[in-house]
Amino acid sequence: MIGLPTRPTGRPLLMGVVNVTPDSFSDGGRWFDADAAIAHGRELLAQGADLLDVGGESTRPGAQRPDEQEELRRVLPVVTELAAEGAWVSVDTMRSAVAARAVDHGARIVNDVSGGLADPAMARVVAGLSVPFVAMHWRGHSHDMQTRAVYADVVAEVRDELLARVEALVAAGVAPEHVVLDPGLGFAKTPEHNWQLLASLRDLVRLGHPVLVGTSRKRFLGDIGAAPGAPLPPEQRDAATAATSVLLAQDDVWAVRVHDIPSTRAAVEVVAAVRAARAGATS
Ligand code: PMM
């Protein structure tokens, strides 16, 4: 059984994003070629990433899905090489067949933005693979997900829908300690929903599962530090991302999923240093 990488003292793990896609909203097309994606993964590791999340399907609002063969063609060479070099690799996929092949090629975590809902075989396959599984909150595929951003109480509904996923995963044989929860910021959420979820993140952490959060470069951060009606482009959202990483570190999440490692690394190391100083002052 593969365990989860341990969280360092005082800060979350840093999961670096390696999108092997032509159209991801934040870095679309930049690492589409396998060699470029591998080089990017190495760069993220050199900058301090603790794990790498390799994905071949863009989930930006409105995106169309690649077929399974195309997804495999994109991710397998990148997963294989980075895992062979010793990196802790997760595969970002909604397809159980892609998850199984990627684990066979060295991936040690399955990150499913649908939490196992998109592919009915996912829970059973992951149980058989015996690897950690990231269950993200999801209400439907990207092409129309924003129509599902309707909540009376977003914090309670996301929590309850995630707990329903935990129940289904465990019933299919996934070890409870293997289930990582993710509130799915930006997925069937308005900016207000994302802020409310961030504000209440501690409640999710208190459920007892490791929590992973992806705020990096997302649309709701585009208005921070921008003129009204002129959101910043994704590459200029790393300062706001780092600020959310500080909050997430203070909430004791297990990992943050980010595109730019240096800015978030500095942010979470500040939190760890302040915590160490506080602990020293009281001992
Ligand atoms: N966000 C994206 C893709 N995969 N996985 C998890 N677990 N959590 C996320 O928030 C998440 C994800 C979309 O961002 P990208 O297109 O920049 O990768």
PDB file of C-alpha atoms in Angstrom, residues 44-234:
ATOM      1  CA  LEU A  44       9.363  22.867 -10.408  1.00  0.00           C
ATOM      2  CA  LEU A  45      11.236  20.217  -8.392  1.00  0.00           C
ATOM      3  CA  ALA A  46      14.422  22.292  -8.413  1.00  0.00           C
ATOM      4  CA  GLN A  47      12.369  25.228  -7.116  1.00  0.00           C
ATOM      5  CA  GLY A  48      11.117  23.141  -4.193  1.00  0.00           C
ATOM      6  CA  ALA A  49       7.970  21.311  -5.324  1.00  0.00           C
ATOM      7  CA  ASP A  50       7.296  18.288  -3.110  1.00  0.00           C
ATOM      8  CA  LEU A  51       5.053  16.589  -5.663  1.00  0.00           C
ATOM      9  CA  LEU A  52       4.068  17.034  -9.287  1.00  0.00           C
ATOM     10  CA  ASP A  53       0.532  16.818 -10.638  1.00  0.00           C
ATOM     11  CA  VAL A  54       0.575  15.683 -14.270  1.00  0.00           C
ATOM     12  CA  GLY A  55      -2.643  16.175 -16.239  1.00  0.00           C
ATOM     13  CA  GLY A  56      -3.648  15.750 -19.873  1.00  0.00           C
ATOM     14  CA  GLU A  57      -7.163  17.196 -19.783  1.00  0.00           C
ATOM     15  CA  SER A  58      -7.945  20.874 -19.416  1.00  0.00           C
ATOM     16  CA  THR A  59     -10.757  21.595 -16.978  1.00  0.00           C
ATOM     17  CA  ARG A  60     -11.140  25.282 -17.703  1.00  0.00           C
ATOM     18  CA  PRO A  61     -14.775  26.406 -17.972  1.00  0.00           C
ATOM     19  CA  GLY A  62     -16.132  25.446 -21.390  1.00  0.00           C
ATOM     20  CA  ALA A  63     -13.312  22.998 -22.234  1.00  0.00           C
ATOM     21  CA  GLN A  64     -14.002  19.966 -24.457  1.00  0.00           C
ATOM     22  CA  ARG A  65     -12.538  16.592 -23.431  1.00  0.00           C
ATOM     23  CA  PRO A  66      -9.711  14.761 -25.256  1.00  0.00           C
ATOM     24  CA  ASP A  67     -10.437  11.059 -25.853  1.00  0.00           C
ATOM     25  CA  GLU A  68      -8.767   8.417 -23.703  1.00  0.00           C
ATOM     26  CA  GLN A  69      -6.027   7.541 -26.199  1.00  0.00           C
ATOM     27  CA  GLU A  70      -5.070  11.182 -26.575  1.00  0.00           C
ATOM     28  CA  GLU A  71      -5.030  11.665 -22.802  1.00  0.00           C
ATOM     29  CA  LEU A  72      -2.754   8.622 -22.394  1.00  0.00           C
ATOM     30  CA  ARG A  73      -0.496   9.862 -25.165  1.00  0.00           C
ATOM     31  CA  ARG A  74      -0.112  13.172 -23.345  1.00  0.00           C
ATOM     32  CA  VAL A  75       0.467  11.993 -19.775  1.00  0.00           C
ATOM     33  CA  LEU A  76       2.254   8.622 -19.875  1.00  0.00           C
ATOM     34  CA  PRO A  77       5.679   9.745 -21.158  1.00  0.00           C
ATOM     35  CA  VAL A  78       5.726  12.627 -18.674  1.00  0.00           C
ATOM     36  CA  VAL A  79       4.612  10.518 -15.690  1.00  0.00           C
ATOM     37  CA  THR A  80       7.076   7.758 -16.625  1.00  0.00           C
ATOM     38  CA  GLU A  81      10.112  10.010 -16.883  1.00  0.00           C
ATOM     39  CA  LEU A  82       9.466  12.209 -13.831  1.00  0.00           C
ATOM     40  CA  ALA A  83       8.609   9.182 -11.648  1.00  0.00           C
ATOM     41  CA  ALA A  84      11.736   7.373 -12.875  1.00  0.00           C
ATOM     42  CA  GLU A  85      13.780  10.377 -11.748  1.00  0.00           C
ATOM     43  CA  GLY A  86      12.358   9.918  -8.254  1.00  0.00           C
ATOM     44  CA  ALA A  87       9.597  12.548  -8.216  1.00  0.00           C
ATOM     45  CA  TRP A  88       6.408  11.954  -6.292  1.00  0.00           C
ATOM     46  CA  VAL A  89       3.921  12.138  -9.178  1.00  0.00           C
ATOM     47  CA  SER A  90       0.141  12.383  -9.081  1.00  0.00           C
ATOM     48  CA  VAL A  91      -1.949  11.907 -12.197  1.00  0.00           C
ATOM     49  CA  ASP A  92      -4.759  14.406 -12.712  1.00  0.00           C
ATOM     50  CA  THR A  93      -7.426  12.372 -14.507  1.00  0.00           C
ATOM     51  CA  MET A  94     -11.131  11.530 -14.425  1.00  0.00           C
ATOM     52  CA  ARG A  95     -10.605   8.230 -16.272  1.00  0.00           C
ATOM     53  CA  SER A  96      -9.932   5.014 -14.369  1.00  0.00           C
ATOM     54  CA  ALA A  97      -8.034   3.511 -17.314  1.00  0.00           C
ATOM     55  CA  VAL A  98      -5.680   6.510 -17.379  1.00  0.00           C
ATOM     56  CA  ALA A  99      -5.269   6.319 -13.601  1.00  0.00           C
ATOM     57  CA  ALA A 100      -4.380   2.623 -13.778  1.00  0.00           C
ATOM     58  CA  ARG A 101      -1.878   3.073 -16.611  1.00  0.00           C
ATOM     59  CA  ALA A 102      -0.279   6.078 -14.926  1.00  0.00           C
ATOM     60  CA  VAL A 103       0.141   4.193 -11.630  1.00  0.00           C
ATOM     61  CA  ASP A 104       1.622   1.327 -13.613  1.00  0.00           C
ATOM     62  CA  HIS A 105       4.137   3.855 -14.986  1.00  0.00           C
ATOM     63  CA  GLY A 106       5.106   5.266 -11.580  1.00  0.00           C
ATOM     64  CA  ALA A 107       2.380   7.697 -10.440  1.00  0.00           C
ATOM     65  CA  ARG A 108       1.713   7.339  -6.710  1.00  0.00           C
ATOM     66  CA  ILE A 109      -1.460   9.446  -6.291  1.00  0.00           C
ATOM     67  CA  VAL A 110      -4.635   9.704  -8.366  1.00  0.00           C
ATOM     68  CA  ASN A 111      -6.090  13.232  -8.462  1.00  0.00           C
ATOM     69  CA  ASP A 112      -9.637  13.138  -9.826  1.00  0.00           C
ATOM     70  CA  VAL A 113     -11.360  16.521 -10.145  1.00  0.00           C
ATOM     71  CA  SER A 114     -14.680  14.647 -10.300  1.00  0.00           C
ATOM     72  CA  GLY A 115     -14.027  12.746  -7.061  1.00  0.00           C
ATOM     73  CA  GLY A 116     -14.840   9.500  -8.867  1.00  0.00           C
ATOM     74  CA  LEU A 117     -18.153  10.722 -10.294  1.00  0.00           C
ATOM     75  CA  ALA A 118     -17.146  11.055 -13.960  1.00  0.00           C
ATOM     76  CA  ASP A 119     -16.123   7.399 -14.354  1.00  0.00           C
ATOM     77  CA  PRO A 120     -18.219   4.843 -12.458  1.00  0.00           C
ATOM     78  CA  ALA A 121     -15.242   2.421 -12.446  1.00  0.00           C
ATOM     79  CA  MET A 122     -12.851   4.887 -10.761  1.00  0.00           C
ATOM     80  CA  ALA A 123     -13.538   3.976  -7.109  1.00  0.00           C
ATOM     81  CA  ARG A 124     -13.127   0.238  -7.690  1.00  0.00           C
ATOM     82  CA  VAL A 125      -9.992   0.703  -9.809  1.00  0.00           C
ATOM     83  CA  VAL A 126      -8.354   3.014  -7.243  1.00  0.00           C
ATOM     84  CA  ALA A 127      -9.225   0.540  -4.463  1.00  0.00           C
ATOM     85  CA  GLY A 128      -7.412  -2.131  -6.463  1.00  0.00           C
ATOM     86  CA  LEU A 129      -4.410   0.123  -7.110  1.00  0.00           C
ATOM     87  CA  SER A 130      -4.167   0.912  -3.375  1.00  0.00           C
ATOM     88  CA  VAL A 131      -2.917   4.461  -3.900  1.00  0.00           C
ATOM     89  CA  PRO A 132      -4.028   7.760  -2.312  1.00  0.00           C
ATOM     90  CA  PHE A 133      -6.963   9.392  -4.088  1.00  0.00           C
ATOM     91  CA  VAL A 134      -7.801  13.106  -4.226  1.00  0.00           C
ATOM     92  CA  ALA A 135     -11.580  13.505  -4.235  1.00  0.00           C
ATOM     93  CA  MET A 136     -12.381  16.996  -5.445  1.00  0.00           C
ATOM     94  CA  HIS A 137     -15.833  18.549  -5.167  1.00  0.00           C
ATOM     95  CA  TRP A 138     -17.423  18.472  -8.627  1.00  0.00           C
ATOM     96  CA  ARG A 139     -20.879  18.853 -10.070  1.00  0.00           C
ATOM     97  CA  GLY A 140     -20.362  18.187 -13.775  1.00  0.00           C
ATOM     98  CA  HIS A 141     -18.047  18.488 -16.747  1.00  0.00           C
ATOM     99  CA  SER A 142     -16.486  21.825 -17.627  1.00  0.00           C
ATOM    100  CA  HIS A 143     -18.588  22.581 -20.700  1.00  0.00           C
ATOM    101  CA  ASP A 144     -21.585  23.517 -18.524  1.00  0.00           C
ATOM    102  CA  MET A 145     -20.377  23.359 -14.923  1.00  0.00           C
ATOM    103  CA  GLN A 146     -21.049  27.012 -14.165  1.00  0.00           C
ATOM    104  CA  THR A 147     -24.807  26.403 -14.568  1.00  0.00           C
ATOM    105  CA  ARG A 148     -24.483  24.150 -11.499  1.00  0.00           C
ATOM    106  CA  ALA A 149     -23.023  26.873  -9.280  1.00  0.00           C
ATOM    107  CA  VAL A 150     -26.249  27.102  -7.282  1.00  0.00           C
ATOM    108  CA  TYR A 151     -26.083  26.675  -3.510  1.00  0.00           C
ATOM    109  CA  ALA A 152     -28.191  27.708  -0.521  1.00  0.00           C
ATOM    110  CA  ASP A 153     -25.159  27.162   1.757  1.00  0.00           C
ATOM    111  CA  VAL A 154     -22.042  26.471  -0.281  1.00  0.00           C
ATOM    112  CA  VAL A 155     -19.865  25.466   2.682  1.00  0.00           C
ATOM    113  CA  ALA A 156     -22.338  22.900   4.020  1.00  0.00           C
ATOM    114  CA  GLU A 157     -23.241  21.545   0.589  1.00  0.00           C
ATOM    115  CA  VAL A 158     -19.629  21.096  -0.528  1.00  0.00           C
ATOM    116  CA  ARG A 159     -18.825  19.367   2.778  1.00  0.00           C
ATOM    117  CA  ASP A 160     -21.847  17.043   2.539  1.00  0.00           C
ATOM    118  CA  GLU A 161     -21.232  16.212  -1.120  1.00  0.00           C
ATOM    119  CA  LEU A 162     -17.581  15.416  -0.319  1.00  0.00           C
ATOM    120  CA  LEU A 163     -18.620  13.220   2.615  1.00  0.00           C
ATOM    121  CA  ALA A 164     -20.941  11.337   0.245  1.00  0.00           C
ATOM    122  CA  ARG A 165     -17.932  10.722  -2.009  1.00  0.00           C
ATOM    123  CA  VAL A 166     -15.902   9.434   0.945  1.00  0.00           C
ATOM    124  CA  GLU A 167     -18.704   7.020   1.772  1.00  0.00           C
ATOM    125  CA  ALA A 168     -18.923   5.744  -1.808  1.00  0.00           C
ATOM    126  CA  LEU A 169     -15.140   5.418  -2.136  1.00  0.00           C
ATOM    127  CA  VAL A 170     -14.770   3.532   1.134  1.00  0.00           C
ATOM    128  CA  ALA A 171     -17.715   1.277   0.206  1.00  0.00           C
ATOM    129  CA  ALA A 172     -15.832   0.438  -3.025  1.00  0.00           C
ATOM    130  CA  GLY A 173     -12.765  -0.560  -1.008  1.00  0.00           C
ATOM    131  CA  VAL A 174     -10.627   2.602  -0.919  1.00  0.00           C
ATOM    132  CA  ALA A 175      -8.807   2.890   2.433  1.00  0.00           C
ATOM    133  CA  PRO A 176     -10.243   5.873   4.395  1.00  0.00           C
ATOM    134  CA  GLU A 177      -6.701   7.126   5.126  1.00  0.00           C
ATOM    135  CA  HIS A 178      -6.106   7.253   1.365  1.00  0.00           C
ATOM    136  CA  VAL A 179      -8.879   9.780   0.726  1.00  0.00           C
ATOM    137  CA  VAL A 180      -7.733  13.391   0.330  1.00  0.00           C
ATOM    138  CA  LEU A 181     -10.487  16.038   0.128  1.00  0.00           C
ATOM    139  CA  ASP A 182     -10.493  19.137  -2.090  1.00  0.00           C
ATOM    140  CA  PRO A 183     -13.245  21.802  -2.166  1.00  0.00           C
ATOM    141  CA  GLY A 184     -12.780  22.290  -5.931  1.00  0.00           C
ATOM    142  CA  LEU A 185     -12.408  26.055  -6.074  1.00  0.00           C
ATOM    143  CA  GLY A 186     -13.555  27.393  -9.438  1.00  0.00           C
ATOM    144  CA  PHE A 187     -15.473  24.222 -10.339  1.00  0.00           C
ATOM    145  CA  ALA A 188     -19.210  25.028 -10.386  1.00  0.00           C
ATOM    146  CA  LYS A 189     -18.464  27.951  -8.039  1.00  0.00           C
ATOM    147  CA  THR A 190     -18.883  31.700  -8.411  1.00  0.00           C
ATOM    148  CA  PRO A 191     -16.149  33.985  -7.018  1.00  0.00           C
ATOM    149  CA  GLU A 192     -18.324  34.504  -3.905  1.00  0.00           C
ATOM    150  CA  HIS A 193     -18.564  30.730  -3.409  1.00  0.00           C
ATOM    151  CA  ASN A 194     -14.778  30.429  -3.667  1.00  0.00           C
ATOM    152  CA  TRP A 195     -14.247  33.151  -1.061  1.00  0.00           C
ATOM    153  CA  GLN A 196     -16.786  31.577   1.279  1.00  0.00           C
ATOM    154  CA  LEU A 197     -15.110  28.186   0.956  1.00  0.00           C
ATOM    155  CA  LEU A 198     -11.687  29.705   1.610  1.00  0.00           C
ATOM    156  CA  ALA A 199     -13.080  31.528   4.639  1.00  0.00           C
ATOM    157  CA  SER A 200     -14.397  28.253   6.102  1.00  0.00           C
ATOM    158  CA  LEU A 201     -11.642  25.928   5.059  1.00  0.00           C
ATOM    159  CA  ARG A 202     -10.780  24.966   8.599  1.00  0.00           C
ATOM    160  CA  ASP A 203     -14.153  23.181   8.828  1.00  0.00           C
ATOM    161  CA  LEU A 204     -13.090  20.927   5.965  1.00  0.00           C
ATOM    162  CA  VAL A 205      -9.716  20.212   7.597  1.00  0.00           C
ATOM    163  CA  ARG A 206     -11.516  19.279  10.830  1.00  0.00           C
ATOM    164  CA  LEU A 207     -13.223  16.363   9.068  1.00  0.00           C
ATOM    165  CA  GLY A 208      -9.928  14.534   9.586  1.00  0.00           C
ATOM    166  CA  HIS A 209      -8.898  13.805   5.995  1.00  0.00           C
ATOM    167  CA  PRO A 210      -5.856  15.458   4.433  1.00  0.00           C
ATOM    168  CA  VAL A 211      -7.019  18.491   2.420  1.00  0.00           C
ATOM    169  CA  LEU A 212      -5.609  19.691  -0.901  1.00  0.00           C
ATOM    170  CA  VAL A 213      -6.593  23.089  -2.316  1.00  0.00           C
ATOM    171  CA  GLY A 214      -6.039  24.625  -5.743  1.00  0.00           C
ATOM    172  CA  THR A 215      -6.451  28.393  -5.905  1.00  0.00           C
ATOM    173  CA  SER A 216      -3.538  28.966  -8.238  1.00  0.00           C
ATOM    174  CA  ARG A 217      -4.144  31.625 -10.896  1.00  0.00           C
ATOM    175  CA  LYS A 218      -7.887  30.999 -10.816  1.00  0.00           C
ATOM    176  CA  ARG A 219     -10.319  33.537 -12.200  1.00  0.00           C
ATOM    177  CA  PHE A 220     -11.556  34.733  -8.804  1.00  0.00           C
ATOM    178  CA  LEU A 221      -8.016  35.932  -8.012  1.00  0.00           C
ATOM    179  CA  GLY A 222      -7.880  37.963 -11.219  1.00  0.00           C
ATOM    180  CA  ASP A 223      -9.708  40.910  -9.679  1.00  0.00           C
ATOM    181  CA  ILE A 224      -7.304  41.185  -6.751  1.00  0.00           C
ATOM    182  CA  GLY A 225      -4.944  44.092  -7.320  1.00  0.00           C
ATOM    183  CA  ALA A 226      -6.637  44.887 -10.661  1.00  0.00           C
ATOM    184  CA  ALA A 227      -8.598  47.863 -11.940  1.00  0.00           C
ATOM    185  CA  PRO A 228     -12.389  47.327 -11.872  1.00  0.00           C
ATOM    186  CA  GLY A 229     -13.501  45.357 -14.930  1.00  0.00           C
ATOM    187  CA  ALA A 230      -9.909  44.614 -16.017  1.00  0.00           C
ATOM    188  CA  PRO A 231      -8.876  41.321 -14.387  1.00  0.00           C
ATOM    189  CA  LEU A 232      -5.186  40.446 -14.356  1.00  0.00           C
ATOM    190  CA  PRO A 233      -4.086  37.708 -16.789  1.00  0.00           C
ATOM    191  CA  PRO A 234      -3.361  34.296 -15.173  1.00  0.00           C
TER     192      PRO A 234
END
